[in-house]
Short mmCIF file of C-alpha atoms in Angstrom, two decimals:
data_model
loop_
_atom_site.label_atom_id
_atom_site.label_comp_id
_atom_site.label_asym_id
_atom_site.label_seq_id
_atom_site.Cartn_x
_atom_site.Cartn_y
_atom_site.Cartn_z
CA UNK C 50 -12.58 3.41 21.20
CA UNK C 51 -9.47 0.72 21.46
CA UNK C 52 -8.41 0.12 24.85
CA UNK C 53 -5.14 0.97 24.65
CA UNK C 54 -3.94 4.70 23.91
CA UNK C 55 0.07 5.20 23.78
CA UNK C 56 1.54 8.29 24.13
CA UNK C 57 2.89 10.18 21.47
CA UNK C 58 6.02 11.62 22.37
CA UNK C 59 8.19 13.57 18.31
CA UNK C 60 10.07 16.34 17.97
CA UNK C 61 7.41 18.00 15.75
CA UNK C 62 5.11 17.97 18.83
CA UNK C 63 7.11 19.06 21.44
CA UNK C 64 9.18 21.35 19.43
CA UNK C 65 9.04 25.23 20.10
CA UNK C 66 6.22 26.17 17.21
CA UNK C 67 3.80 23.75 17.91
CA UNK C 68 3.97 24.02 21.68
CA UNK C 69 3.30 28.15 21.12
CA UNK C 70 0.11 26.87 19.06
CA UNK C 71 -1.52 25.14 21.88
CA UNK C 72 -0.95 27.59 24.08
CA UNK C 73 -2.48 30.07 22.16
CA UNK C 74 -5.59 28.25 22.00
CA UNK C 75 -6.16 27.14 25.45
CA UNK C 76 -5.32 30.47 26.73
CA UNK C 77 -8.35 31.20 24.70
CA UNK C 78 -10.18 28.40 25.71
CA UNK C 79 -10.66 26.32 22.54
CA UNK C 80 -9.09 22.99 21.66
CA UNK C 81 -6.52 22.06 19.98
CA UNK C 82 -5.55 18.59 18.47
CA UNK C 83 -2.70 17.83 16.21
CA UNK C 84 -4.73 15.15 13.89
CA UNK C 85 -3.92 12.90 10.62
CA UNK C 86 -0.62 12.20 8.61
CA UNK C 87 1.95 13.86 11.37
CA UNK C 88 0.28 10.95 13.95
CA UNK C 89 -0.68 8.31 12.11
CA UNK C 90 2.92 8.25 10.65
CA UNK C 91 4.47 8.51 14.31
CA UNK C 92 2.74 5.47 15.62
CA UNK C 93 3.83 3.98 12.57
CA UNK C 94 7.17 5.10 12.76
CA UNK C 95 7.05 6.73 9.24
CA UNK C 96 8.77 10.20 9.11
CA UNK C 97 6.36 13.15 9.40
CA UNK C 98 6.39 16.19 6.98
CA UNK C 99 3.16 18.04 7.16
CA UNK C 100 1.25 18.47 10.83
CA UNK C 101 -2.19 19.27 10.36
CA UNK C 102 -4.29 20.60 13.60
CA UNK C 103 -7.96 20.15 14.68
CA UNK C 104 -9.94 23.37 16.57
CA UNK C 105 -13.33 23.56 18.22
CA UNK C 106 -12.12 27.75 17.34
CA UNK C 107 -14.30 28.68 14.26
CA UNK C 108 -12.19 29.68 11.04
CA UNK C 109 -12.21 33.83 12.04
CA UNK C 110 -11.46 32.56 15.73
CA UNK C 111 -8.61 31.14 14.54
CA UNK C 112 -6.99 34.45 12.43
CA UNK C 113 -7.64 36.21 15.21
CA UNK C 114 -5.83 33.94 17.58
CA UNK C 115 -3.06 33.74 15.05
CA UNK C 116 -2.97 37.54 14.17
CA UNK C 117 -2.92 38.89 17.70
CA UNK C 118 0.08 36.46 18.46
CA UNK C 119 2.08 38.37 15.22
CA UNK C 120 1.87 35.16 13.39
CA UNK C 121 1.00 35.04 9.86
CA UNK C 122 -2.35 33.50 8.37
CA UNK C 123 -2.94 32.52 4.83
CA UNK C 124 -6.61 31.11 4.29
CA UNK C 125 -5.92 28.08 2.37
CA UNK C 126 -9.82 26.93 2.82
CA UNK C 127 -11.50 29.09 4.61
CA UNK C 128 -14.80 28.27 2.94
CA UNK C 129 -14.19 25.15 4.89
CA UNK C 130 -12.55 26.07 7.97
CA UNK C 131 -9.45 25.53 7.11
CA UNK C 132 -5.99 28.18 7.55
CA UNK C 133 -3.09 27.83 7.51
CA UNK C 134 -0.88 29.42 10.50
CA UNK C 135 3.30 30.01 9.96
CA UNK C 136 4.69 29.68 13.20
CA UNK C 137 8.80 30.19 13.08
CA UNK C 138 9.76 28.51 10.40
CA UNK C 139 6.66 25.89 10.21
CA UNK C 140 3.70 25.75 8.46
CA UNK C 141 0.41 24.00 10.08
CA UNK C 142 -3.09 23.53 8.94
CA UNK C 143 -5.33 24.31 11.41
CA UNK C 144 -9.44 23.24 10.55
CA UNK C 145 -12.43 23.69 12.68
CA UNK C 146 -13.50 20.52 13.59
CA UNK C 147 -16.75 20.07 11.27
CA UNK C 148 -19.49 17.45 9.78
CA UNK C 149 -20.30 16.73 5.89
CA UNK C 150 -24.12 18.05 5.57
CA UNK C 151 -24.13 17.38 1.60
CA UNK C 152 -21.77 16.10 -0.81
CA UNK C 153 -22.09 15.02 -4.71
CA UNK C 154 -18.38 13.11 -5.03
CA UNK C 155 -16.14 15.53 -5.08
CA UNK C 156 -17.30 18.62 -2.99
CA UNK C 157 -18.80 18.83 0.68
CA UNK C 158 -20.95 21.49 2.50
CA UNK C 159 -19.87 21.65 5.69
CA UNK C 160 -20.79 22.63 9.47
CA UNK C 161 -18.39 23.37 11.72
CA UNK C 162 -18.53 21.21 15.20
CA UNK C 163 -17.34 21.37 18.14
CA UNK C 164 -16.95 17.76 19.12
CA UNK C 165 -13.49 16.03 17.17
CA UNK C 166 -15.87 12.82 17.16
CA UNK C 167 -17.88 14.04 15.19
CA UNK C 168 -15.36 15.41 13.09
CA UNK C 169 -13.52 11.82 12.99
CA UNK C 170 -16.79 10.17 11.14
CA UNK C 171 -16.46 12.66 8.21
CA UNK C 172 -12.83 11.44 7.27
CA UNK C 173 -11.53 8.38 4.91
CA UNK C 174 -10.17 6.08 6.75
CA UNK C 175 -9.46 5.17 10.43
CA UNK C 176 -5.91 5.40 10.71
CA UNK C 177 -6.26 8.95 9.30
CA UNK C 178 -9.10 9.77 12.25
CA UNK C 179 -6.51 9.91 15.09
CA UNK C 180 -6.18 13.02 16.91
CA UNK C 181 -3.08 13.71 19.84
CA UNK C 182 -3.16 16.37 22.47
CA UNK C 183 -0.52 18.31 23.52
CA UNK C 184 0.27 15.83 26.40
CA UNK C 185 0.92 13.57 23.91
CA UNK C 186 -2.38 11.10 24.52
CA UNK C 187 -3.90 9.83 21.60
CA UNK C 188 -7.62 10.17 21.10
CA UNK C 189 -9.34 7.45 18.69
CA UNK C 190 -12.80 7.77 18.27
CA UNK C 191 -13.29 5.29 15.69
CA UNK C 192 -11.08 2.08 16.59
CA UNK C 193 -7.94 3.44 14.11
CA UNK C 194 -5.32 2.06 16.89
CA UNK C 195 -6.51 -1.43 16.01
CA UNK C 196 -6.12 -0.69 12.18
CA UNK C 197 -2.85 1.04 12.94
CA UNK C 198 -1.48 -1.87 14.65
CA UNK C 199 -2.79 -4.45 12.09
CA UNK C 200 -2.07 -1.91 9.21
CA UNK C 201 -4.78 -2.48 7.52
CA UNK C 202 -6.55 0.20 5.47
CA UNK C 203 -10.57 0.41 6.47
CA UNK C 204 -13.11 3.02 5.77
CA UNK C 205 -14.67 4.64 8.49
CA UNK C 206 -17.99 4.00 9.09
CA UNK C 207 -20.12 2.63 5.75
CA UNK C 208 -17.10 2.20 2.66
CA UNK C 209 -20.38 2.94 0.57
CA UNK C 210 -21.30 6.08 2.31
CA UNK C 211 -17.44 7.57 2.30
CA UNK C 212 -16.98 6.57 -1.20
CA UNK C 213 -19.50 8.84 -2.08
CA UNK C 214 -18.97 11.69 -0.37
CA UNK C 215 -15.77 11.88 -2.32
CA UNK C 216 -14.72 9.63 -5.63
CA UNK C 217 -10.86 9.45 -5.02
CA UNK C 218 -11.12 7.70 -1.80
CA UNK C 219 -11.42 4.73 -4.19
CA UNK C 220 -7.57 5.48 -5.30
CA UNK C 221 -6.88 6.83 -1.85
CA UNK C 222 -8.12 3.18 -0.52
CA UNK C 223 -5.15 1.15 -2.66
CA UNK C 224 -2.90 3.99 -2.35
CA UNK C 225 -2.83 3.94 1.30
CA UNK C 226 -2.91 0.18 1.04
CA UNK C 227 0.51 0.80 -0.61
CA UNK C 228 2.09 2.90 1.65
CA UNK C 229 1.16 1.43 5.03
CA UNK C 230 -0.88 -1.87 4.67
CA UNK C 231 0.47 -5.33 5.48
CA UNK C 232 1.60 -6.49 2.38
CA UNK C 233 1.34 -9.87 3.66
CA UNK C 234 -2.27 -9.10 5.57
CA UNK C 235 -4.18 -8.97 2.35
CA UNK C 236 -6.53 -6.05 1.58
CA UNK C 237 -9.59 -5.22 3.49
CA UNK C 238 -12.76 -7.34 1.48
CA UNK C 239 -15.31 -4.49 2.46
CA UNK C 240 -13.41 -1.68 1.28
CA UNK C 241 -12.83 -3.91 -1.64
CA UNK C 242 -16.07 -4.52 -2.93
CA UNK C 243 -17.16 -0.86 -1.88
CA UNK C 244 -14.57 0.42 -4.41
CA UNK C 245 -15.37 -1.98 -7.66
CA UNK C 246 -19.04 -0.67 -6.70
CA UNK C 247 -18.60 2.63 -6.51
CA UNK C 248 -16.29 2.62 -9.72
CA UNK C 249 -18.50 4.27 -12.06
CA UNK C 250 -18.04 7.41 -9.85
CA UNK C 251 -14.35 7.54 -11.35
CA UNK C 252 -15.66 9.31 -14.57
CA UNK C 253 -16.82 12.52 -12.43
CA UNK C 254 -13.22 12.90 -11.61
CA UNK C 255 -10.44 15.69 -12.74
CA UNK C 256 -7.69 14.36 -14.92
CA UNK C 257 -5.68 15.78 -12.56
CA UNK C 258 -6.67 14.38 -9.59
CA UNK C 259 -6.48 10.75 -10.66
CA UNK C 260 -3.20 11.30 -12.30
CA UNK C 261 -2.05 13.23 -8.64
CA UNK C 262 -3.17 10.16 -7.08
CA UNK C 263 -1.54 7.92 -9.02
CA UNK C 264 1.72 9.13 -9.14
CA UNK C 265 1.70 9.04 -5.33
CA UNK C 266 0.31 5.34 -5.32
CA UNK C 267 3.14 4.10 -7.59
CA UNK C 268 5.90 6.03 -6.09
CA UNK C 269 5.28 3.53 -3.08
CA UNK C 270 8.54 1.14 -2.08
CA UNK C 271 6.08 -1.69 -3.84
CA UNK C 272 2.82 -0.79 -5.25
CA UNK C 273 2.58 -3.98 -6.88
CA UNK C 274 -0.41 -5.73 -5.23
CA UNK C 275 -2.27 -2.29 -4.52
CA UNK C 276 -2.07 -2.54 -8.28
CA UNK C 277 -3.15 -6.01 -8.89
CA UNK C 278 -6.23 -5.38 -6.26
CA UNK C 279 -7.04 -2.51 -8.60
CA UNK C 280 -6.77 -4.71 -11.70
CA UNK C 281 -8.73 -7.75 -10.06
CA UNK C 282 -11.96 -5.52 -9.62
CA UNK C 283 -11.80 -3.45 -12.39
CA UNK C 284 -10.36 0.00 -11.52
CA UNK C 285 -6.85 -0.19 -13.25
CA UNK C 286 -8.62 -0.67 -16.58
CA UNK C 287 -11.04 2.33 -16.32
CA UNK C 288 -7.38 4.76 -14.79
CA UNK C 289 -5.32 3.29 -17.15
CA UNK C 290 -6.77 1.42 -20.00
CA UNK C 291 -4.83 -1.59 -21.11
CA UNK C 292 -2.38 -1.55 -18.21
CA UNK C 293 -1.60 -5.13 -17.14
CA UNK C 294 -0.43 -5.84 -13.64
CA UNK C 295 1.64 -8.88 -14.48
CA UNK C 296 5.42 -7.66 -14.65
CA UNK C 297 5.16 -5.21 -11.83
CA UNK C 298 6.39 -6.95 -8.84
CA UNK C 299 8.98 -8.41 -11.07
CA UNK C 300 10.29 -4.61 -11.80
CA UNK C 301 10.15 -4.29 -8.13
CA UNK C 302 12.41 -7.06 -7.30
CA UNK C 303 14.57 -6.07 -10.34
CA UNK C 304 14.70 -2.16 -8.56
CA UNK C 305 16.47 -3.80 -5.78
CA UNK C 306 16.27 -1.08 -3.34
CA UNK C 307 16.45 1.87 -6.10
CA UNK C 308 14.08 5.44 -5.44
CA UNK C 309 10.83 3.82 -6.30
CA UNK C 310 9.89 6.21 -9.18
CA UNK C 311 6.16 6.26 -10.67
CA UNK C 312 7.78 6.69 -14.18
CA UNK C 313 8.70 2.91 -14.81
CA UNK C 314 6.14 1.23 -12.99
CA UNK C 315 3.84 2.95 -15.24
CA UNK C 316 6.27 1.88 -18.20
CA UNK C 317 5.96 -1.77 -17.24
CA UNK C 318 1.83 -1.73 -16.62
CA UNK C 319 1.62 -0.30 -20.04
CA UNK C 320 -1.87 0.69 -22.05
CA UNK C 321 -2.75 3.73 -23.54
CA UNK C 322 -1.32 7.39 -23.37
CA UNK C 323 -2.11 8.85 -20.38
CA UNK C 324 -0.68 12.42 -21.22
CA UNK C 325 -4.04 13.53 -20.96
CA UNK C 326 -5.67 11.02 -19.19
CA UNK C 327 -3.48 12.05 -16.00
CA UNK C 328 -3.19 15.86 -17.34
CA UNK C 329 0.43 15.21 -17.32
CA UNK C 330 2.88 18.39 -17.48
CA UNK C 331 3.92 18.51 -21.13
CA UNK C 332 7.87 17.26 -19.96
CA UNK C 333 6.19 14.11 -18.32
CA UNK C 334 3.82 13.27 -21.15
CA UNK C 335 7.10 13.66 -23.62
CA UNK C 336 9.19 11.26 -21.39
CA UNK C 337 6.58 8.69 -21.56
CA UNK C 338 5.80 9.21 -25.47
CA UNK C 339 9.59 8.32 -25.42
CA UNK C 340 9.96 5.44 -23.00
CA UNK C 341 7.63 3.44 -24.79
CA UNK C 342 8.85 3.95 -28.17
CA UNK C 343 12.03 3.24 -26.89
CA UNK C 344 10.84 -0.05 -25.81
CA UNK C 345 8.75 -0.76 -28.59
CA UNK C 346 11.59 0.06 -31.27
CA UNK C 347 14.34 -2.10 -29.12
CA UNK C 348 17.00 0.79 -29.61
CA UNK C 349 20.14 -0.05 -27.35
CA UNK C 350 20.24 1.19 -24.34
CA UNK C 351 23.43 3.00 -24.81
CA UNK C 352 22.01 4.86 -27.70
CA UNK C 353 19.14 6.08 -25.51
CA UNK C 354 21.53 7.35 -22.95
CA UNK C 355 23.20 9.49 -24.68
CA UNK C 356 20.25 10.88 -26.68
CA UNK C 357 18.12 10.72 -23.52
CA UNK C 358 20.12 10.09 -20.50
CA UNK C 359 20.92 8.15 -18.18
CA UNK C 360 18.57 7.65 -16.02
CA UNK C 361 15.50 7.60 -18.92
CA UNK C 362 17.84 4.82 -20.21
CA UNK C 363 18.23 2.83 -16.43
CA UNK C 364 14.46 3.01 -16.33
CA UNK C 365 13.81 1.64 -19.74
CA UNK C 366 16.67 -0.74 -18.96
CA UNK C 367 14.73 -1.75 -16.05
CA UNK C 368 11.38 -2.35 -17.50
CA UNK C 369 13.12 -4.68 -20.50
CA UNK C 370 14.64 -6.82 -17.81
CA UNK C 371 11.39 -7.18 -16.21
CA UNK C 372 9.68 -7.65 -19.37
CA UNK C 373 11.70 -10.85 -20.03
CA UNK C 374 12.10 -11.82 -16.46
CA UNK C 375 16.16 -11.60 -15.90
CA UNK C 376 18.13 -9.84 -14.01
CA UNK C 377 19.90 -6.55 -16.31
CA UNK C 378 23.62 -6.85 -17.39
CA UNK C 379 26.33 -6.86 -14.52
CA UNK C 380 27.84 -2.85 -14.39
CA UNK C 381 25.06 -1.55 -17.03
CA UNK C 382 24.38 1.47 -14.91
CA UNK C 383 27.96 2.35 -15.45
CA UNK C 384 27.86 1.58 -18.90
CA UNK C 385 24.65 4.12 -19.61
CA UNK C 386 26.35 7.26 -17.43
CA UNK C 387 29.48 6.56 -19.82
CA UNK C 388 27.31 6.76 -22.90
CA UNK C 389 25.43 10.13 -21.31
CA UNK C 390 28.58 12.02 -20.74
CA UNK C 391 29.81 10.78 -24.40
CA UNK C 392 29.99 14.15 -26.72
CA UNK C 393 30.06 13.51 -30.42
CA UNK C 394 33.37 14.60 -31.96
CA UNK C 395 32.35 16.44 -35.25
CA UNK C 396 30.47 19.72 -35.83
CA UNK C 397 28.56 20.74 -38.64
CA UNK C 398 31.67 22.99 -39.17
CA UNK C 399 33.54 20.32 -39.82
CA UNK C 400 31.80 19.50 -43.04
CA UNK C 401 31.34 23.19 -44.56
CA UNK C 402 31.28 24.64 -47.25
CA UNK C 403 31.54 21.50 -48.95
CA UNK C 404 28.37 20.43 -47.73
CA UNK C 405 25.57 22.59 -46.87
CA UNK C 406 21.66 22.39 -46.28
CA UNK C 407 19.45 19.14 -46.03
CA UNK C 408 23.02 17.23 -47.06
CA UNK C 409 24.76 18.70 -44.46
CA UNK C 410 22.19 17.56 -41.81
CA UNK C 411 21.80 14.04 -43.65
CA UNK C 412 25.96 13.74 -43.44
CA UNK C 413 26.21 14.34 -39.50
CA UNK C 414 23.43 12.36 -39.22
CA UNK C 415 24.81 9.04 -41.15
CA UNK C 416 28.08 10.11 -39.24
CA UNK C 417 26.73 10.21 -36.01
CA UNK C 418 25.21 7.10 -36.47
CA UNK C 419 28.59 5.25 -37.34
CA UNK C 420 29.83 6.57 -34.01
CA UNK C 421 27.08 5.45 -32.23
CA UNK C 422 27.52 1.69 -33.48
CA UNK C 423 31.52 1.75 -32.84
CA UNK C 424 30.22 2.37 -28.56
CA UNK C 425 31.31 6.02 -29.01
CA UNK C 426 34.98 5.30 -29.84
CA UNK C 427 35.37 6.30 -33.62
CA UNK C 428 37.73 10.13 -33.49
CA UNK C 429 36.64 12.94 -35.44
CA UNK C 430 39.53 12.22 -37.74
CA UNK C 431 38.81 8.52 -38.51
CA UNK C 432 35.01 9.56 -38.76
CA UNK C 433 36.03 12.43 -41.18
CA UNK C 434 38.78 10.19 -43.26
CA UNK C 435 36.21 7.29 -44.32
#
C-alpha cells in the first residue's frame, strides 16, 4: 500500500446525493466506498461523469437499503452484484465487493466479499483499484497511487492472469495508455508482452466490443503511440487489418487542438472495412464506405461538402494533408461550410416537359456538374441559356 494517501475532497463526493448514500449504509452497518473512474480521474484532475460505489451489503441488501429510503433501484447486474441506485437527480452503481472464482475471457463467476482488498485484485488495472471513503481518504490496496502519480498503465497482479479473465483488457491496456499514460514515460514492458501473448484471445471477442473499445481509444486527445504500441506487437493488424500507424501523429499535429474524433484517425490508419468488423451502426459504416472513396477517387473537397458536408469534407481534408505531410490550405474550413450551405439553382421543373425520364435525370446531372466546376457561381439562367 503506497505511503502516501491524499485526501479526496469533489463536488460529486460531498454533494447532497452521495452524502445520503453513505449514510444509508452505515446506518445499516455496511460499507461504503466510492471506487474507480469518479477517483482515479480526481487525483488526476480529469473531470468525473460516472461514480461507481463499492458495498460489503450483498446485492438484495442493497435494494432494500435503497427501497426503504424511497429511492429507486434498477438491477443493472444483479447476477453480479451490481444495481444501480437514482438518488436526486444522480445515478450510481453500487457492487458488492466480490472475487472472480472462474472465468473463460469474457465472463466471470463471482463471490461476493466482504473485504474491498480482495475485491481490488479482481480488477484491470491499478489506477482503476482505488477506493475513497466518505471522509475523503483514499484506500489503495494494490500500489495504484504510485501508478497514478507516474501515470503509467499496469495490470494488477499477473498481466497474464488478468488478461485472461477477460480478452478486452488487451484494448483496455492501450486505451487507457491513451487517455492517462505519460506519453513521454513509454508504455509499461510487462503489460506489453502480456498483451502480444495473449493476442490470440482477441478472436473470442464480440464485434461489438472491440469496435466499442476502439472508438473510445481513438477518440483520445492523441492516440497515436497507443496505436503504434498496438501495431509494434501485432494487435492493430488482427483489430484492423491493414491499418498502418505511420500518418497518425501527423493527423494529430495537423488537428491542432480540434474534437479528437475516432472517424479520421481511423481514415488515416486505413485497411480493410470494418463495418462489420466493429459491428458499426449502418450510418457509421456508410460514412466510412464514403471517406475512403472520397480519398481514393481525389474528388475536391468542395464537391464533397456540399454532397456530404462539411465536416465529412474537414475530416477527409484532414487526412489528405496528413497523407502528404503539409499543413491544409489557409481558410479551407471556411471554404467547405460555404460549399455545404451552397443550394443548386435549377429543379427538375425547370427542364419539363421538354425533357422527361432517364434524360431528364442525365440533364440535371451534366448541369449540376457544370455548376459544381464554376465553385457554385454559375445562375440558373446562365446554366439554363448554354
Amino acid at each position: 500500500m503506497s505511503a502516501a494517501q491524499p485526501k479526496i475532497s469533489e463536488p460529486w463526493l460531498t454533494s447532497r446525493d452521495t452524502t445520503r448514500l453513505f449514510d444509508l449504509f452505515e446506518m445499516q452497518g455496511h460499507q461504503l466506498l466510492c471506487v474507480g473512474g469518479c477517483v482515479r480521474n480526481s487525483l488526476l484532475g480529469v473531470p468525473v461523469s460516472d461514480i461507481d460505489m463499492a458495498t460489503d451489503a450483498r446485492p438484495q441488501d442493497v435494494i432494500q437499503i435503497a427501497e426503504d429510503a424511497g429511492l429507486r433501484v434498477i438491477p443493472t447486474g444483479i447476477d453480479h452484484g451490481t444495481v444501480t441506485v437514482i438518488s436526486g437527480d444522480t445515478s450510481f452503481e453500487i457492487t458488492t465487493f466480490r472475487s472472480d472464482v472462474e472465468t473463460d475471457g469474457r465472463h466471470a463467476k463471482v463471490t461476493f466479499s466482504s473485504d474491498h482488498t480482495e475485491d481490488a485484485k479482481r480488477r484491470d488495472f491499478t489506477i482503476n483499484a482505488l477506493y475513497v471513503a466518505q471522509d475523503g481518504t483514499a484506500l489503495d490496496p494494490v500500489d495504484g497511487l504510485t501508478d497514478i502519480a507516474a501515470r503509467r498503465i499496469r495490470f494488477i497482479g499477473n498481466p497474464e492472469a488478468r488478461i485472461a479473465e477477460d480478452y478486452l483488457r488487451i484494448l483496455r491496456f492501450f486505451r487507457f495508455h491513451a487517455w492517462y499514460g505519460d506519453p513521454d514515460g513509454g508504455i509499461d514492458p510487462d503489460g506489453l508482452a502480456a498483451c502480444a501473448e495473449g493476442a490470440d484471445g482477441l478472436d473470442t471477442l464480440s464485434a461489438e466490443r472491440i469496435g466499442a473499445e476502439m472508438i473510445k481509444l481513438l477518440n483520445a486527445p492523441d492516440p497515436s503511440r497507443s496505436v503504434a504500441a498496438m501495431q509494434a506487437c501485432g494487435i492493430l493488424a488482427r483489430i484492423m487489418p491493414g491499418a498502418e500507424a505511420a500518418m497518425l501523429p501527423v493527423l494529430v499535429h495537423l488537428e491542432g487542438g480540434r474534437v479528437p474524433n475516432w472517424f479520421r484517425r481511423a481514415l488515416v490508419l486505413g485497411g480493410e472495412p470494418l463495418g462489420e468488423r466493429w459491428r458499426l451502426s449502418k450510418a457509421d459504416a456508410e460514412r466510412l464506405k464514403q471517406g475512403r472513396s472520397d480519398l481514393s477517387d481525389g474528388t475536391d473537397l468542395t464537391e464533397i461538402a456540399y454532397r456530404h458536408g462539411a465536416d465529412h469534407a474537414r475530416d477527409v481534408g484532414l487526412v489528405r494533408a496528413a497523407s502528404l505531410e503539409q499543413l491544409p490550405e489557409d481558410g479551407f474550413e471556411g471554404l467547405l461550410a460555404r460549399s455545404a450551405a451552397a443550394r443548386f439553382p435549377v429543379k427538375a421543373a425547370d427542364l419539363m416537359p421538354e425533357l422527361q425520364g432517364p434524360a431528364l435525370g442525365e440533364r440535371l446531372r451534366e448541369l449540376e456538374d457544370r455548376w459544381i466546376a464554376s465553385g457554385f457561381s454559375l445562375t440558373k439562367d446562365a446554366l439554363l441559356g448554354e
